[in-house]
């Protein structure tokens, strides 16, 4: 892996505009307004080595272990779908300055952007943090490439909504950090141990909530983000979406039937997806529409919230 001068080709805007933007960020390190803090954007903190990850929950695991050693940024912003997201030119600049790229594994955007990102920054070390996960196959095709409309069946990508998988992601992040910076291995080890404590506590809390007699054993959801959550706790996930697209009337009536027969009381919706079908199914089944955000940074809080909503 060479560390040579990197040029980035952007199809969206001229080179000059974002080079100037970037120059400003370098010249004015005190200008905190240079980058939004929302996704840990770090152009203004050029002194800290940068790690790019794909989604916010992975930033949570990574930041928990790096502590202050690295600045961690995620590519997919709030409200965007990791199935179809396209990084911006400014993100590609950050990306080319990163020491490493950590991805989950099989998210649609991780698949479509792999080649382009590696071309943009050939020096970058790439780590698949989902390596070793016991992947389920998507029960139906998911739209992995919105640009071509091509669909195919593959590994179910939403691995982070599972405490069992979170232990594997955390272990892979830990190993990646030690291989990037072995001088801090002891520090990473102790932060990794603390993260495992948080993951284990989240698991026992979810488990004890969901073992209550009144807990729902099935739930509806627009986009199937809780496949591994359902697997871990023996629940039935009923996704409304059909192969990454809006459901057919036949599917909707089948779902409503299944939801009634299994006693589903909740329809989960996520900010990046349309709510209309979820609300329609809720009206017909008497289930509550509950907004969740499995892509939130605060992974333990989000996992617990899902469990709590199934117990209400
Ligand atoms: Zn998804």
CSV table of C-alpha atoms and ligand atoms in Angstrom, one decimal:
chain,number,residue,atom,x,y,z
A,1,UNK,CA,0.0,0.0,0.0
A,2,UNK,CA,1.6,3.2,-1.2
A,3,UNK,CA,1.2,6.6,0.3
A,4,UNK,CA,1.3,8.8,-2.7
A,5,UNK,CA,-0.3,12.0,-3.8
A,6,UNK,CA,-4.0,11.5,-4.1
A,7,UNK,CA,-6.3,13.0,-6.6
A,8,UNK,CA,-10.0,12.7,-6.3
A,9,UNK,CA,-12.3,12.9,-9.2
A,10,UNK,CA,-15.7,14.3,-8.3
A,11,UNK,CA,-18.6,14.0,-10.7
A,12,UNK,CA,-20.7,16.5,-8.7
A,13,UNK,CA,-18.6,19.7,-8.6
A,14,UNK,CA,-15.5,21.3,-9.9
A,15,UNK,CA,-12.2,20.5,-8.2
A,16,UNK,CA,-11.5,24.1,-7.4
A,17,UNK,CA,-14.5,24.8,-5.1
A,18,UNK,CA,-13.9,22.0,-2.7
A,19,UNK,CA,-10.1,22.4,-2.8
A,20,UNK,CA,-10.7,26.0,-1.7
A,21,UNK,CA,-13.0,24.8,1.0
A,22,UNK,CA,-10.4,22.3,2.1
A,23,UNK,CA,-7.7,24.9,2.1
A,24,UNK,CA,-9.8,27.1,4.3
A,25,UNK,CA,-10.3,24.3,6.8
A,26,UNK,CA,-6.5,23.7,6.9
A,27,UNK,CA,-5.6,27.4,7.3
A,28,UNK,CA,-8.2,28.2,9.9
A,29,UNK,CA,-8.0,25.3,12.4
A,30,UNK,CA,-9.7,27.4,15.0
A,31,UNK,CA,-12.8,27.9,12.9
A,32,UNK,CA,-14.9,25.2,14.5
A,33,UNK,CA,-17.8,26.0,12.1
A,34,UNK,CA,-15.7,24.5,9.3
A,35,UNK,CA,-17.4,21.2,9.7
A,36,UNK,CA,-20.6,20.1,11.2
A,37,UNK,CA,-20.0,18.1,14.4
A,38,UNK,CA,-23.1,16.0,13.7
A,39,UNK,CA,-21.3,13.1,12.2
A,40,UNK,CA,-18.0,13.8,13.8
A,41,UNK,CA,-16.8,15.7,10.7
A,42,UNK,CA,-13.3,16.7,11.5
A,43,UNK,CA,-11.7,18.9,8.9
A,44,UNK,CA,-11.1,21.5,11.5
A,45,UNK,CA,-9.1,19.1,13.7
A,46,UNK,CA,-6.4,18.2,11.3
A,47,UNK,CA,-4.0,17.4,14.1
A,48,UNK,CA,-5.8,14.2,15.1
A,49,UNK,CA,-5.5,11.2,12.8
A,50,UNK,CA,-8.7,10.4,11.2
A,51,UNK,CA,-10.7,7.2,10.8
A,52,UNK,CA,-13.7,7.0,8.5
A,53,UNK,CA,-16.5,4.5,9.2
A,54,UNK,CA,-19.7,4.0,7.3
A,55,UNK,CA,-22.5,4.4,9.8
A,56,UNK,CA,-23.1,6.1,13.2
A,57,UNK,CA,-23.4,2.9,15.3
A,58,UNK,CA,-20.0,1.8,13.9
A,59,UNK,CA,-18.7,5.3,14.9
A,60,UNK,CA,-20.0,4.6,18.4
A,61,UNK,CA,-18.1,1.3,18.7
A,62,UNK,CA,-15.0,2.8,17.1
A,63,UNK,CA,-14.9,6.0,19.2
A,64,UNK,CA,-15.6,4.0,22.4
A,65,UNK,CA,-12.3,2.2,21.8
A,66,UNK,CA,-10.1,4.9,20.3
A,67,UNK,CA,-11.0,7.5,22.9
A,68,UNK,CA,-9.0,10.6,22.1
A,69,UNK,CA,-6.4,8.9,19.9
A,70,UNK,CA,-8.4,9.3,16.7
A,71,UNK,CA,-11.1,11.5,15.3
A,72,UNK,CA,-13.8,9.2,13.9
A,73,UNK,CA,-16.2,10.3,11.1
A,74,UNK,CA,-19.1,8.5,9.5
A,75,UNK,CA,-20.0,8.8,5.9
A,76,UNK,CA,-23.8,8.2,6.1
A,77,UNK,CA,-25.4,11.3,7.6
A,78,UNK,CA,-28.6,11.4,9.7
A,79,UNK,CA,-31.7,10.6,7.8
A,80,UNK,CA,-29.9,9.1,4.8
A,81,UNK,CA,-30.2,5.4,3.9
A,82,UNK,CA,-27.0,3.3,3.9
A,83,UNK,CA,-28.6,1.3,1.1
A,84,UNK,CA,-28.3,4.1,-1.4
A,85,UNK,CA,-26.2,6.9,0.0
A,86,UNK,CA,-23.6,8.8,-2.2
A,87,UNK,CA,-20.8,10.5,-0.3
A,88,UNK,CA,-20.3,14.3,-1.0
A,89,UNK,CA,-17.0,15.7,-2.5
A,90,UNK,CA,-16.2,17.2,1.0
A,91,UNK,CA,-16.5,13.8,2.5
A,92,UNK,CA,-14.2,12.3,-0.1
A,93,UNK,CA,-11.6,14.9,0.9
A,94,UNK,CA,-11.9,13.8,4.6
A,95,UNK,CA,-11.8,10.2,3.4
A,96,UNK,CA,-8.6,10.6,1.5
A,97,UNK,CA,-7.0,12.0,4.7
A,98,UNK,CA,-8.1,9.0,6.8
A,99,UNK,CA,-5.7,6.4,8.2
A,100,UNK,CA,-8.3,3.7,7.9
A,101,UNK,CA,-11.7,2.9,6.6
A,102,UNK,CA,-14.0,0.7,8.7
A,103,UNK,CA,-17.1,-0.7,7.1
A,104,UNK,CA,-19.8,-3.1,8.4
A,105,UNK,CA,-19.7,-5.4,5.4
A,106,UNK,CA,-22.7,-5.7,3.2
A,107,UNK,CA,-24.6,-2.4,3.3
A,108,UNK,CA,-25.8,-1.4,-0.2
A,109,UNK,CA,-23.7,1.8,-0.2
A,110,UNK,CA,-20.6,0.0,1.1
A,111,UNK,CA,-20.9,-2.4,-1.9
A,112,UNK,CA,-21.5,0.3,-4.6
A,113,UNK,CA,-18.7,2.6,-3.3
A,114,UNK,CA,-15.9,0.1,-2.6
A,115,UNK,CA,-14.1,0.6,-5.8
A,116,UNK,CA,-14.6,4.3,-6.1
A,117,UNK,CA,-13.4,4.9,-2.5
A,118,UNK,CA,-10.4,2.7,-3.0
A,119,UNK,CA,-9.5,4.6,-6.2
A,120,UNK,CA,-9.9,7.9,-4.3
A,121,UNK,CA,-7.5,6.8,-1.5
A,122,UNK,CA,-5.4,3.8,-2.5
A,123,UNK,CA,-3.2,4.2,0.7
A,124,UNK,CA,-6.2,3.6,3.0
A,125,UNK,CA,-6.4,0.4,5.1
A,126,UNK,CA,-9.8,-1.2,4.9
A,127,UNK,CA,-11.3,-3.3,7.6
A,128,UNK,CA,-14.6,-5.3,7.4
A,129,UNK,CA,-15.8,-5.2,11.0
A,130,UNK,CA,-18.6,-7.7,10.3
A,131,UNK,CA,-16.0,-10.4,9.6
A,132,UNK,CA,-17.0,-13.5,11.6
A,133,UNK,CA,-20.6,-12.6,12.0
A,134,UNK,CA,-23.0,-15.5,11.5
A,135,UNK,CA,-24.8,-13.9,8.5
A,136,UNK,CA,-28.4,-14.6,7.7
A,137,UNK,CA,-29.5,-14.5,4.1
A,138,UNK,CA,-32.0,-11.8,3.2
A,139,UNK,CA,-35.3,-13.5,3.1
A,140,UNK,CA,-36.0,-11.5,0.0
A,141,UNK,CA,-34.0,-9.4,-2.4
A,142,UNK,CA,-32.9,-6.0,-1.1
A,143,UNK,CA,-32.3,-3.2,-3.5
A,144,UNK,CA,-28.5,-3.0,-3.2
A,145,UNK,CA,-28.0,-0.7,-6.1
A,146,UNK,CA,-30.5,2.1,-6.6
A,147,UNK,CA,-28.5,3.5,-9.4
A,148,UNK,CA,-29.0,0.5,-11.7
A,149,UNK,CA,-32.2,-0.8,-10.1
A,150,UNK,CA,-30.4,-4.2,-9.9
A,151,UNK,CA,-31.5,-6.4,-7.0
A,152,UNK,CA,-30.1,-9.6,-5.6
A,153,UNK,CA,-30.3,-11.8,-2.6
A,154,UNK,CA,-27.3,-11.6,-0.3
A,155,UNK,CA,-26.2,-11.5,3.4
A,156,UNK,CA,-28.7,-9.6,5.6
A,157,UNK,CA,-26.7,-6.3,6.1
A,158,UNK,CA,-28.2,-4.9,9.4
A,159,UNK,CA,-25.8,-6.8,11.7
A,160,UNK,CA,-25.3,-4.0,14.3
A,161,UNK,CA,-28.8,-4.3,15.8
A,162,UNK,CA,-27.7,-7.4,17.7
A,163,UNK,CA,-25.7,-7.6,20.9
A,164,UNK,CA,-24.2,-10.9,19.8
A,165,UNK,CA,-23.0,-9.2,16.6
A,166,UNK,CA,-21.9,-6.1,18.4
A,167,UNK,CA,-19.4,-8.1,20.4
A,168,UNK,CA,-17.9,-9.3,17.0
A,169,UNK,CA,-17.9,-5.7,15.6
A,170,UNK,CA,-16.2,-4.4,18.7
A,171,UNK,CA,-13.5,-7.2,18.6
A,172,UNK,CA,-12.8,-6.4,14.9
A,173,UNK,CA,-12.6,-2.6,15.7
A,174,UNK,CA,-10.2,-3.4,18.6
A,175,UNK,CA,-7.9,-5.5,16.3
A,176,UNK,CA,-8.0,-2.9,13.6
A,177,UNK,CA,-6.9,-0.2,16.0
A,178,UNK,CA,-4.1,-2.3,17.5
A,179,UNK,CA,-2.8,-3.0,14.0
A,180,UNK,CA,-3.0,0.8,13.1
A,181,UNK,CA,-1.3,1.9,16.4
A,182,UNK,CA,0.2,-0.9,18.4
A,183,UNK,CA,1.9,1.6,20.8
A,184,UNK,CA,-1.5,2.2,22.4
A,185,UNK,CA,-2.6,-1.5,22.5
A,186,UNK,CA,-3.1,-1.5,26.3
A,187,UNK,CA,-5.2,1.6,26.2
A,188,UNK,CA,-7.4,0.1,23.4
A,189,UNK,CA,-7.7,-3.2,25.4
A,190,UNK,CA,-9.0,-1.5,28.5
A,191,UNK,CA,-11.5,0.7,26.5
A,192,UNK,CA,-12.5,-2.4,24.5
A,193,UNK,CA,-13.2,-4.2,27.8
A,194,UNK,CA,-15.4,-1.3,29.0
A,195,UNK,CA,-17.3,-1.4,25.7
A,196,UNK,CA,-17.9,-5.1,26.1
A,197,UNK,CA,-19.4,-4.4,29.6
A,198,UNK,CA,-21.8,-1.9,28.0
A,199,UNK,CA,-22.8,-4.4,25.3
A,200,UNK,CA,-23.3,-7.2,27.8
A,201,UNK,CA,-25.4,-4.9,30.1
A,202,UNK,CA,-27.5,-3.9,27.0
A,203,UNK,CA,-28.0,-7.6,26.2
A,204,UNK,CA,-29.2,-8.5,29.7
A,205,UNK,CA,-31.5,-5.5,29.9
A,206,UNK,CA,-33.1,-6.4,26.5
A,207,UNK,CA,-33.3,-10.0,27.5
A,208,UNK,CA,-35.0,-9.4,30.8
A,209,UNK,CA,-37.5,-6.9,29.3
A,210,UNK,CA,-38.4,-9.3,26.5
A,211,UNK,CA,-38.9,-12.2,28.8
A,212,UNK,CA,-41.7,-10.4,30.6
A,213,UNK,CA,-45.1,-12.2,30.2
A,214,UNK,CA,-46.7,-9.3,28.3
A,215,UNK,CA,-43.9,-8.7,25.8
A,216,UNK,CA,-44.8,-8.9,22.1
A,217,UNK,CA,-43.3,-11.9,20.3
A,218,UNK,CA,-43.8,-10.3,16.9
A,219,UNK,CA,-43.6,-6.8,15.4
A,220,UNK,CA,-44.1,-5.0,12.1
A,221,UNK,CA,-41.4,-2.8,10.6
A,222,UNK,CA,-41.2,-0.9,7.4
A,223,UNK,CA,-37.6,-1.7,6.5
A,224,UNK,CA,-36.2,-4.9,8.0
A,225,UNK,CA,-33.4,-3.4,10.2
A,226,UNK,CA,-34.1,-5.6,13.2
A,227,UNK,CA,-33.5,-9.0,11.6
A,228,UNK,CA,-30.7,-10.0,14.0
A,229,UNK,CA,-32.4,-8.4,17.0
A,230,UNK,CA,-35.4,-10.7,16.2
A,231,UNK,CA,-33.0,-13.7,15.8
A,232,UNK,CA,-31.2,-13.0,19.1
A,233,UNK,CA,-34.4,-12.7,21.2
A,234,UNK,CA,-36.6,-15.2,19.4
A,235,UNK,CA,-39.0,-12.6,17.9
A,236,UNK,CA,-40.8,-12.6,14.6
A,237,UNK,CA,-40.0,-9.6,12.3
A,238,UNK,CA,-42.7,-8.7,9.8
A,239,UNK,CA,-41.2,-6.3,7.2
A,240,UNK,CA,-43.6,-4.2,5.2
A,241,UNK,CA,-41.2,-3.3,2.4
A,242,UNK,CA,-40.9,-5.8,-0.4
A,243,UNK,CA,-37.4,-6.2,-1.9
A,244,UNK,CA,-36.4,-2.7,-1.0
A,245,UNK,CA,-39.5,-1.3,-2.6
A,246,UNK,CA,-43.1,-0.4,-1.7
A,247,UNK,CA,-45.3,-3.4,-0.9
A,248,UNK,CA,-47.9,-4.8,-3.3
A,249,UNK,CA,-51.5,-4.9,-2.2
A,250,UNK,CA,-51.3,-8.7,-2.0
A,251,UNK,CA,-48.3,-8.5,0.4
A,252,UNK,CA,-50.1,-5.9,2.5
A,253,UNK,CA,-53.2,-8.1,3.1
A,254,UNK,CA,-50.9,-11.1,3.8
A,255,UNK,CA,-49.0,-9.0,6.4
A,256,UNK,CA,-52.1,-7.7,8.1
A,257,UNK,CA,-53.3,-11.3,8.4
A,258,UNK,CA,-50.0,-12.4,9.8
A,259,UNK,CA,-49.7,-9.5,12.1
A,260,UNK,CA,-53.2,-10.2,13.6
A,261,UNK,CA,-52.5,-14.0,14.0
A,262,UNK,CA,-49.2,-13.4,15.8
A,263,UNK,CA,-50.4,-10.5,18.0
A,264,UNK,CA,-48.0,-7.8,16.7
A,265,UNK,CA,-48.8,-4.5,18.6
A,266,UNK,CA,-46.1,-2.2,17.2
A,267,UNK,CA,-45.2,-1.0,13.7
A,268,UNK,CA,-41.6,0.4,13.7
A,269,UNK,CA,-40.8,3.2,11.3
A,270,UNK,CA,-37.4,4.8,10.6
A,271,UNK,CA,-36.7,8.5,9.6
A,272,UNK,CA,-35.2,7.5,6.2
A,273,UNK,CA,-38.3,5.7,5.0
A,274,UNK,CA,-41.8,6.7,4.1
A,275,UNK,CA,-44.4,6.2,6.8
A,276,UNK,CA,-47.6,5.9,4.7
A,277,UNK,CA,-47.7,2.1,4.4
A,278,UNK,CA,-46.7,1.7,8.0
A,279,UNK,CA,-49.6,4.0,9.1
A,280,UNK,CA,-52.0,2.2,6.9
A,281,UNK,CA,-51.1,-1.2,8.3
A,282,UNK,CA,-51.3,0.2,11.8
A,283,UNK,CA,-54.8,1.5,11.2
A,284,UNK,CA,-55.9,-1.9,10.0
A,285,UNK,CA,-54.3,-3.9,12.7
A,286,UNK,CA,-54.7,-1.6,15.7
A,287,UNK,CA,-50.9,-1.6,16.2
A,288,UNK,CA,-49.0,1.5,17.4
A,289,UNK,CA,-46.6,3.4,15.0
A,290,UNK,CA,-43.3,3.8,16.8
A,291,UNK,CA,-40.4,5.8,15.4
A,292,UNK,CA,-37.0,4.2,15.9
A,293,UNK,CA,-33.5,5.1,14.6
A,294,UNK,CA,-31.3,2.0,14.3
A,295,UNK,CA,-28.7,4.3,12.7
A,296,UNK,CA,-28.4,6.5,15.7
A,297,UNK,CA,-25.0,7.0,17.3
A,298,UNK,CA,-26.2,6.1,20.8
A,299,UNK,CA,-26.3,2.3,20.1
A,300,UNK,CA,-27.2,1.1,23.7
A,301,UNK,CA,-30.0,3.6,24.1
A,302,UNK,CA,-31.5,2.7,20.7
A,303,UNK,CA,-31.3,-1.1,21.4
A,304,UNK,CA,-33.1,-0.7,24.7
A,305,UNK,CA,-35.8,1.6,23.3
A,306,UNK,CA,-36.7,-1.2,20.8
A,307,UNK,CA,-37.0,-3.7,23.6
A,308,UNK,CA,-39.0,-1.2,25.8
A,309,UNK,CA,-41.5,-0.5,23.0
A,310,UNK,CA,-42.2,-4.2,22.6
A,311,UNK,CA,-43.1,-4.5,26.3
A,312,UNK,CA,-45.4,-1.4,26.5
B,1,LIG,ZN1,-31.2,-1.1,5.6
